[in-house]
PDB file of C-alpha atoms in Angstrom:
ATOM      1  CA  UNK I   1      78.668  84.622 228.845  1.00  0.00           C
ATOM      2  CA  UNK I   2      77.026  83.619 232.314  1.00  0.00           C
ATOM      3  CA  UNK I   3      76.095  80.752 230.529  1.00  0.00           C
ATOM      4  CA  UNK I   4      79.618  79.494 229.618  1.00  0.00           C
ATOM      5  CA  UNK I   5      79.410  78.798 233.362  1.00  0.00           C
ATOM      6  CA  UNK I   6      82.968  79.281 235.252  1.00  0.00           C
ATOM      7  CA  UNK I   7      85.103  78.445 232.346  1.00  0.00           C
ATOM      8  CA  UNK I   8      88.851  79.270 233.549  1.00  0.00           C
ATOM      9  CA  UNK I   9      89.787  80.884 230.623  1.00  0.00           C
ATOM     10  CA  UNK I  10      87.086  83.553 231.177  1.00  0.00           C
ATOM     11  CA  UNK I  11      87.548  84.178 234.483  1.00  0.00           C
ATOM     12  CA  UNK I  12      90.966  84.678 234.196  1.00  0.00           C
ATOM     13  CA  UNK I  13      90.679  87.157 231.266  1.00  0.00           C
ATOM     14  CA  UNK I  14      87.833  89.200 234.093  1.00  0.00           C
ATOM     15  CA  UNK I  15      90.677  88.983 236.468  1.00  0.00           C
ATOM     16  CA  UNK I  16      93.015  90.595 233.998  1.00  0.00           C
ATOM     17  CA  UNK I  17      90.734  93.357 233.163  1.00  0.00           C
ATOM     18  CA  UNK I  18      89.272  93.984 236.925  1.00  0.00           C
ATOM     19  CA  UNK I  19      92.812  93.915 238.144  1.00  0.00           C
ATOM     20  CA  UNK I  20      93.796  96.780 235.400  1.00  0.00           C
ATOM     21  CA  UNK I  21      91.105  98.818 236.430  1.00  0.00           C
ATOM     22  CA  UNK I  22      91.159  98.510 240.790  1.00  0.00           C
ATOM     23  CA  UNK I  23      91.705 100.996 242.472  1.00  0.00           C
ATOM     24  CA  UNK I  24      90.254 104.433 243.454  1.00  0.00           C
ATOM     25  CA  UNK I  25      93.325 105.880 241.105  1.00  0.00           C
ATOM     26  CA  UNK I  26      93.374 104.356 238.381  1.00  0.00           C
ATOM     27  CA  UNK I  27      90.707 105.451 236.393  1.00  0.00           C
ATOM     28  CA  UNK I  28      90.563 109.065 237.546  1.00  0.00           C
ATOM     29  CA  UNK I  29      93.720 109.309 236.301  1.00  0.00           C
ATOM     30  CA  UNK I  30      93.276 107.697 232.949  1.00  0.00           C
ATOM     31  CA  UNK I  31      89.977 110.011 232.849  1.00  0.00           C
ATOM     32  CA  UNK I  32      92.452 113.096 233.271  1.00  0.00           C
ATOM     33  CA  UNK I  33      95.418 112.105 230.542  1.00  0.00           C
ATOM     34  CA  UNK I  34      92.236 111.531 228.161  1.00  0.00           C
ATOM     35  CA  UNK I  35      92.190 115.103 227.784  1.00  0.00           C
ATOM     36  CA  UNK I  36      95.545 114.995 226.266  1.00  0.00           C
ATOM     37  CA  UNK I  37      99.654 114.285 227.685  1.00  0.00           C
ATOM     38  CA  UNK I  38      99.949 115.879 230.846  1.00  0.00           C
ATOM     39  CA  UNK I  39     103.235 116.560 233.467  1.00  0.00           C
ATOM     40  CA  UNK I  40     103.183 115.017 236.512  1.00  0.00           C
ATOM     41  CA  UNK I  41     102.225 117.860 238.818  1.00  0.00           C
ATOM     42  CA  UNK I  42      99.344 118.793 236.550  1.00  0.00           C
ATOM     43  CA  UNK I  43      98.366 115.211 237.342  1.00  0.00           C
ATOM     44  CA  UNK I  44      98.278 115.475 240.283  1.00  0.00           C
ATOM     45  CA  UNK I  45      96.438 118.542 240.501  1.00  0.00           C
ATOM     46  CA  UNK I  46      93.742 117.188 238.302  1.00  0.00           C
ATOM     47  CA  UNK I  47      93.006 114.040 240.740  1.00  0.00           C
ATOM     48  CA  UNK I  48      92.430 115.965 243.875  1.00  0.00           C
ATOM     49  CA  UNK I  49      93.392 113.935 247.150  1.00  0.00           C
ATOM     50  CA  UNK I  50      96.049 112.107 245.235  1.00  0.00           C
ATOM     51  CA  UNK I  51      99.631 112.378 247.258  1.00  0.00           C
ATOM     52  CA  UNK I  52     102.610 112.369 245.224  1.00  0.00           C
ATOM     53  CA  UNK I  53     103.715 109.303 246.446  1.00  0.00           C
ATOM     54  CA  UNK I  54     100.709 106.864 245.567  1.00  0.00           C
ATOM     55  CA  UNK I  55      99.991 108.767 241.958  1.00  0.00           C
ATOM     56  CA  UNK I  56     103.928 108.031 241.740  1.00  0.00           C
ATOM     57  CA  UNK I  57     103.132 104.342 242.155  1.00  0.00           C
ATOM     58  CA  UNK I  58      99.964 104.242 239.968  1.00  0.00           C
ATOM     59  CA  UNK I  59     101.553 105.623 236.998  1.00  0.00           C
ATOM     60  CA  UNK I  60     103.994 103.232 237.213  1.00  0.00           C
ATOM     61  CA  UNK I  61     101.550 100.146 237.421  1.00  0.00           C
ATOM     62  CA  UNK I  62      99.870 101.761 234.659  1.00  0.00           C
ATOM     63  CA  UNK I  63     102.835 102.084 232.010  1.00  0.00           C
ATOM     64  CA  UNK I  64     103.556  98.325 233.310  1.00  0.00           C
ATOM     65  CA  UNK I  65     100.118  97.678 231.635  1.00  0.00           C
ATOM     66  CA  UNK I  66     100.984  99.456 228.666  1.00  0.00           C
ATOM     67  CA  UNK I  67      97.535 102.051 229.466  1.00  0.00           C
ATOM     68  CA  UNK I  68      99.769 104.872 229.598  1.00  0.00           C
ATOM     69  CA  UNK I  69     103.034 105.951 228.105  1.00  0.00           C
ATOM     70  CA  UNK I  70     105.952 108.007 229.405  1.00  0.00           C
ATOM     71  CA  UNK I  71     107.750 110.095 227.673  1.00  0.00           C
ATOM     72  CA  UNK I  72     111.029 111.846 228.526  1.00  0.00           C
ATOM     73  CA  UNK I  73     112.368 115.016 226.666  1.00  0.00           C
ATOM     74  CA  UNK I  74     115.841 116.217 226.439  1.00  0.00           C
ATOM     75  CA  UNK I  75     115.119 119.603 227.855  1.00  0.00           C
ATOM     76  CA  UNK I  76     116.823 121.513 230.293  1.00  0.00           C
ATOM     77  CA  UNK I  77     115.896 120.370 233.054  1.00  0.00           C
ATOM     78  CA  UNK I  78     114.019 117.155 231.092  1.00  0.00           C
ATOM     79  CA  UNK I  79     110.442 117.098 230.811  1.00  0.00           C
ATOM     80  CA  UNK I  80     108.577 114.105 231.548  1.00  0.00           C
ATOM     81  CA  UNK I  81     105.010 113.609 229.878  1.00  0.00           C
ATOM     82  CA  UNK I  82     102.449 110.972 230.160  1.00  0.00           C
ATOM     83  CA  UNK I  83      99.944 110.095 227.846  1.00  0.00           C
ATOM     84  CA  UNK I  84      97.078 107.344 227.275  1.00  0.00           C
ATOM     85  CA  UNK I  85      98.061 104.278 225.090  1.00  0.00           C
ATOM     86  CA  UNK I  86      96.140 103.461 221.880  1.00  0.00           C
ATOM     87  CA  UNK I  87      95.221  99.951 224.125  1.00  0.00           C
ATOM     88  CA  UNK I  88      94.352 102.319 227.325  1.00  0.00           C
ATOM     89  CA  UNK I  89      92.192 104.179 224.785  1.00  0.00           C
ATOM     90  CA  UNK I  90      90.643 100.553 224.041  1.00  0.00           C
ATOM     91  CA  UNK I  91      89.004 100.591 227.898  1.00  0.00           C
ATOM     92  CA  UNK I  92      86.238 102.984 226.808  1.00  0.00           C
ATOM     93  CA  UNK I  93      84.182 100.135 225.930  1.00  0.00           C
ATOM     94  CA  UNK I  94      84.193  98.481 229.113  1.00  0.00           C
ATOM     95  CA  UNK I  95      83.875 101.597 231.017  1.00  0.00           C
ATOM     96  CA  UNK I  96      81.250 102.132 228.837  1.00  0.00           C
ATOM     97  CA  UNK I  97      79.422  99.300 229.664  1.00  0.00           C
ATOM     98  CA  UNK I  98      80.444  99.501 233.701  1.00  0.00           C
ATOM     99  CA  UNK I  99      79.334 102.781 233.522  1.00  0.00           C
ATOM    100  CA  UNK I 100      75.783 101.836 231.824  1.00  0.00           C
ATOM    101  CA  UNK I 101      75.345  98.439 234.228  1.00  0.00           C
ATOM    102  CA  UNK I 102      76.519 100.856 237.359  1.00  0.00           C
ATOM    103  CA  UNK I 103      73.474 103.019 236.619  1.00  0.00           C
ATOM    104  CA  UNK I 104      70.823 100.483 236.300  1.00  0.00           C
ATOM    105  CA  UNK I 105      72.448  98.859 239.693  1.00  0.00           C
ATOM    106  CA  UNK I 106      71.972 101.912 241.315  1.00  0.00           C
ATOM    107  CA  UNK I 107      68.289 102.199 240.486  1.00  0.00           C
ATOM    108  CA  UNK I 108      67.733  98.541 241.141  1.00  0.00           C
ATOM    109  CA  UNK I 109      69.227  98.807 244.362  1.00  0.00           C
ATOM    110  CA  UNK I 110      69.158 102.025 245.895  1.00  0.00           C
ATOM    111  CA  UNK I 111      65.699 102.328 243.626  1.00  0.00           C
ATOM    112  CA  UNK I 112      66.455 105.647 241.886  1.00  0.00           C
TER     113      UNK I 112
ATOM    114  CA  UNK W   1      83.482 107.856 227.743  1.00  0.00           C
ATOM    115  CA  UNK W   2      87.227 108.566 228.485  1.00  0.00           C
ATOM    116  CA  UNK W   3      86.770 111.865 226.639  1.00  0.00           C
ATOM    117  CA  UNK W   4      83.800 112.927 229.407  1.00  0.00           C
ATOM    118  CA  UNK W   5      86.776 113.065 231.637  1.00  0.00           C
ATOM    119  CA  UNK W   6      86.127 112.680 235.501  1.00  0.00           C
ATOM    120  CA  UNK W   7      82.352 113.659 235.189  1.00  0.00           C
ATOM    121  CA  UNK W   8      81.851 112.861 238.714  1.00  0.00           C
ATOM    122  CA  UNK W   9      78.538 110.768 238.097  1.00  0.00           C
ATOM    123  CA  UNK W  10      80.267 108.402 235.572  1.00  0.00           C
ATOM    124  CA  UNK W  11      83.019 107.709 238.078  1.00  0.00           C
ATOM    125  CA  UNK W  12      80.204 106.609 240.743  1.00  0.00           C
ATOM    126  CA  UNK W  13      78.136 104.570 238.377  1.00  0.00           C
ATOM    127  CA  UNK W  14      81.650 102.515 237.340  1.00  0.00           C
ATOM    128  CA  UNK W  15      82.740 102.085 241.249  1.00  0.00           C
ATOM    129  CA  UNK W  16      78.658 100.913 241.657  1.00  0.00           C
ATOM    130  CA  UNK W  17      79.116  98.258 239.229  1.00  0.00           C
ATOM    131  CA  UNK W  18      83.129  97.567 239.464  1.00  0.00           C
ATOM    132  CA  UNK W  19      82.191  97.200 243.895  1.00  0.00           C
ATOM    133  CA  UNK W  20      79.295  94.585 243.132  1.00  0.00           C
ATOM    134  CA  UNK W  21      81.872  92.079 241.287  1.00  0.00           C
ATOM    135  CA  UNK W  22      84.706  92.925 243.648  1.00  0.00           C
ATOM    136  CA  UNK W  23      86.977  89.538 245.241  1.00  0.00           C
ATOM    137  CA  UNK W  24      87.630  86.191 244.199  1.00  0.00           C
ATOM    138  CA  UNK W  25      84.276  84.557 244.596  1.00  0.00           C
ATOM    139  CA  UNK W  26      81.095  86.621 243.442  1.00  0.00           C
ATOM    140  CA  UNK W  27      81.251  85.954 239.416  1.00  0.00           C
ATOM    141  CA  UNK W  28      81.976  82.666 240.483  1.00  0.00           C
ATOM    142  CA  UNK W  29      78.980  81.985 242.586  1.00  0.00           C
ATOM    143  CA  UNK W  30      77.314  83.728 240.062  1.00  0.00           C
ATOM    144  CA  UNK W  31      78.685  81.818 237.382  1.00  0.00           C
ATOM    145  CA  UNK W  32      77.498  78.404 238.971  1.00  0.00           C
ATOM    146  CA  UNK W  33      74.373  79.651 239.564  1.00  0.00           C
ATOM    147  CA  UNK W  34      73.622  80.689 235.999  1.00  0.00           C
ATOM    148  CA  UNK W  35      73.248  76.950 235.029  1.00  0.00           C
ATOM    149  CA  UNK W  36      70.159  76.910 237.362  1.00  0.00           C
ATOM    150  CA  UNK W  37      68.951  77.537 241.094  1.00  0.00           C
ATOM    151  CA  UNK W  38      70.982  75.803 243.505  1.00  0.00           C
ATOM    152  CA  UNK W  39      70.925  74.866 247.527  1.00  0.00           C
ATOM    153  CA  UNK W  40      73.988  76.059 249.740  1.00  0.00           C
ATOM    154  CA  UNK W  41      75.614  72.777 249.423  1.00  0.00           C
ATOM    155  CA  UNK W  42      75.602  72.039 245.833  1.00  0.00           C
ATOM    156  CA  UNK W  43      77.131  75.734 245.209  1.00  0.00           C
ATOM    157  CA  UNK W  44      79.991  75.150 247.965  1.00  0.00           C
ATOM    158  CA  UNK W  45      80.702  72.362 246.146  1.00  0.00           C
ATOM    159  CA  UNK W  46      80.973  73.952 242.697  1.00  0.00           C
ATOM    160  CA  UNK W  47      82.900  76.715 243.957  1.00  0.00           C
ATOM    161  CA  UNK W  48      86.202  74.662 244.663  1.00  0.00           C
ATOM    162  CA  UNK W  49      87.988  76.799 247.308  1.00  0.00           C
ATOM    163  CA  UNK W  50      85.856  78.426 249.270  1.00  0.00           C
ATOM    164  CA  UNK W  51      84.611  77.963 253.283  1.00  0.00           C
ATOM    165  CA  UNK W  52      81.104  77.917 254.119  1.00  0.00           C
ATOM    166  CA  UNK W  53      81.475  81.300 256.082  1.00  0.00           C
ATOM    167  CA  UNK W  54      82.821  82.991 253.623  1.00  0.00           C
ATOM    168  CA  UNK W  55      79.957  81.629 250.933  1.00  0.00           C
ATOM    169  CA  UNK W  56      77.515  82.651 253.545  1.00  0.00           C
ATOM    170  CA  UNK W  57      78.700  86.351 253.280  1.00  0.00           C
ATOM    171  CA  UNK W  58      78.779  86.106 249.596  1.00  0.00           C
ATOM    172  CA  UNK W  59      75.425  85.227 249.057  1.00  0.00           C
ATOM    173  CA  UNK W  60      74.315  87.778 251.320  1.00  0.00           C
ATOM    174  CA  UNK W  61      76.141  90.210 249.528  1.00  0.00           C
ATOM    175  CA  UNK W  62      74.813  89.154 246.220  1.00  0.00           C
ATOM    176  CA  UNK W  63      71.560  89.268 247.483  1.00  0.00           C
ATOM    177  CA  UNK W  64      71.578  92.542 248.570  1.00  0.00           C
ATOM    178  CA  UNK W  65      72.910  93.946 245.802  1.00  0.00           C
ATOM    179  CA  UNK W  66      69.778  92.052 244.274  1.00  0.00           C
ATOM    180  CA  UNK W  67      72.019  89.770 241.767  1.00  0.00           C
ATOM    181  CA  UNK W  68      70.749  87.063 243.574  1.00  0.00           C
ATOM    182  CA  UNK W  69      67.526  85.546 244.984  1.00  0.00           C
ATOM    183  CA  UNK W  70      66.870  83.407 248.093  1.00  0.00           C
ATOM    184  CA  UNK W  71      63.800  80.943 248.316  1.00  0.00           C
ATOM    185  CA  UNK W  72      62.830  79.601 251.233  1.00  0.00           C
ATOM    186  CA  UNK W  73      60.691  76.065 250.756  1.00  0.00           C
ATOM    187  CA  UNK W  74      58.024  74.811 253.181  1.00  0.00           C
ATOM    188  CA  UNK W  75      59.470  71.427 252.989  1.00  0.00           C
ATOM    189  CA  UNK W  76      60.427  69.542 256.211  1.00  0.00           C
ATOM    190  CA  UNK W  77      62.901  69.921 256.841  1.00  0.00           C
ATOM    191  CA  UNK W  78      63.274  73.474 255.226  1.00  0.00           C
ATOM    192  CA  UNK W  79      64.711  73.526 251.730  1.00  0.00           C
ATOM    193  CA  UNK W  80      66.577  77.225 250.780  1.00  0.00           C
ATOM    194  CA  UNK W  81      67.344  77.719 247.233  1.00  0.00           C
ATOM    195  CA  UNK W  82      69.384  79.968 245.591  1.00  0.00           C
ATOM    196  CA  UNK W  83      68.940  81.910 242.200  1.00  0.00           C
ATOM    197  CA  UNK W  84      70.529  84.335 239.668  1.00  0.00           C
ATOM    198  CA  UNK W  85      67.813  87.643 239.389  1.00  0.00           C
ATOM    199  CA  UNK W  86      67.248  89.356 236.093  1.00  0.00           C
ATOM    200  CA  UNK W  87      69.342  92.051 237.080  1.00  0.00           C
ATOM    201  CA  UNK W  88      72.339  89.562 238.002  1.00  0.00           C
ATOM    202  CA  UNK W  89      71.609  88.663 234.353  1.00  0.00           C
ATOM    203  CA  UNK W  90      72.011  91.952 233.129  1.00  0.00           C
ATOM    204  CA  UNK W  91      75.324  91.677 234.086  1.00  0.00           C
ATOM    205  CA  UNK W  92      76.208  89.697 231.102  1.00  0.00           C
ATOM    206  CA  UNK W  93      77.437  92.169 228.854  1.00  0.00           C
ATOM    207  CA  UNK W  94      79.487  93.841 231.169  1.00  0.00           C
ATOM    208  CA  UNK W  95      81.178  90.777 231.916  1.00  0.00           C
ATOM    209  CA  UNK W  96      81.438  90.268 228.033  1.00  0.00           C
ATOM    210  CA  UNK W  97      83.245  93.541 227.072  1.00  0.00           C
ATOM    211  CA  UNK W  98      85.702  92.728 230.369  1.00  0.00           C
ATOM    212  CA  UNK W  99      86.123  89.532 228.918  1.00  0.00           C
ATOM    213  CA  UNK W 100      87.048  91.018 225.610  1.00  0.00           C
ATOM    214  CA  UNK W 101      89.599  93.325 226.417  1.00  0.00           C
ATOM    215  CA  UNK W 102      90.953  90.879 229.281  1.00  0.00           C
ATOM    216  CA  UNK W 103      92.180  88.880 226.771  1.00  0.00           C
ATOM    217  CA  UNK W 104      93.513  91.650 224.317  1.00  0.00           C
ATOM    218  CA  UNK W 105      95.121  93.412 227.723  1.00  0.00           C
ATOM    219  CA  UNK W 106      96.598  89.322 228.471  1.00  0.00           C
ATOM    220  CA  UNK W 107      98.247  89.640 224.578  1.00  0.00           C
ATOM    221  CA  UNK W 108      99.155  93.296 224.840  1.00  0.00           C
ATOM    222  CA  UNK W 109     101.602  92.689 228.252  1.00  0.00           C
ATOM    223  CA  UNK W 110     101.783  89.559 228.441  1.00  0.00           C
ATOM    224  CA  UNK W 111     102.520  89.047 224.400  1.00  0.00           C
ATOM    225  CA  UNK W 112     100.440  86.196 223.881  1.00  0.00           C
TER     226      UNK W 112
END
């Protein structure tokens, strides 16, 4: 791919995927709903440091991304749970790989 | 990997390698220079956009992140040349897989 050198196209699709992924949210919080739909408090007891306010805001530009889903029930009071998407579920290859590349980079740079 | 939820180690490797392609510019340096070593000139040229300072910090970046390499030739006057490592390299499938799902992610929200 580094030899398809600066093709627009591909850099914009990076962009897409970097963008989905920025953050020091994002992921933790995708990493916690992987264990299964969660409420928001548990949330936001999960990803410690988290205020209400900016896990408020990341869930939101998350479901705009279609990574997680929420789901409202007709309980008394209602219940609102929020789950990982099938195409959320479809980052674990690039983290994957991040994760794999991240390691090497530390060992490279910081040299072990 | 989303199923080893927020195993503190994986989180750190992914912000290692998600830091070292942060911003507008550094896959696109990289990028130019994957067609061959370059001098400061021909790369500022490549890379439409951006001001010499802000290439200078780049490369320094790159370089210490050891993506990059920087070759200084005893020609007269001095001629500094700029290359991608084997680790910058490495990067390639990383950038694949985000390349990947950037487009599926562009189709999923954006519908096409």
């Amino acid at each position: 791919m580094l030899s398809k050198s600066g093709c627009p196209t591909t850099m914009l699709s990076i962009r897409d995927a970097l963008e989905a992924v920025e953050g020091r949210w994002k992921l933790l919080i995708l990493f916690s709903l992987s264990q299964g739909p969660k409420r928001f408090k548990q949330i936001a007891r999960e990803v410690q440091g988290i205020t209400d306010k900016t896990l408020s805001k990341e869930l939101k530009s998350l479901e705009a991304n279609k990574l997680i889903d929420r789901k409202v029930y007709d309980t008394f009071p209602p219940t609102v749970e929020y789950s990982v998407t099938s195409h959320g579920l479809s980052l674990e290859k690039v983290l994957d790989e991040l994760h794999y590349w991240g390691l090497a980079h530390r060992k490279e740079v910081i040299g072990k």
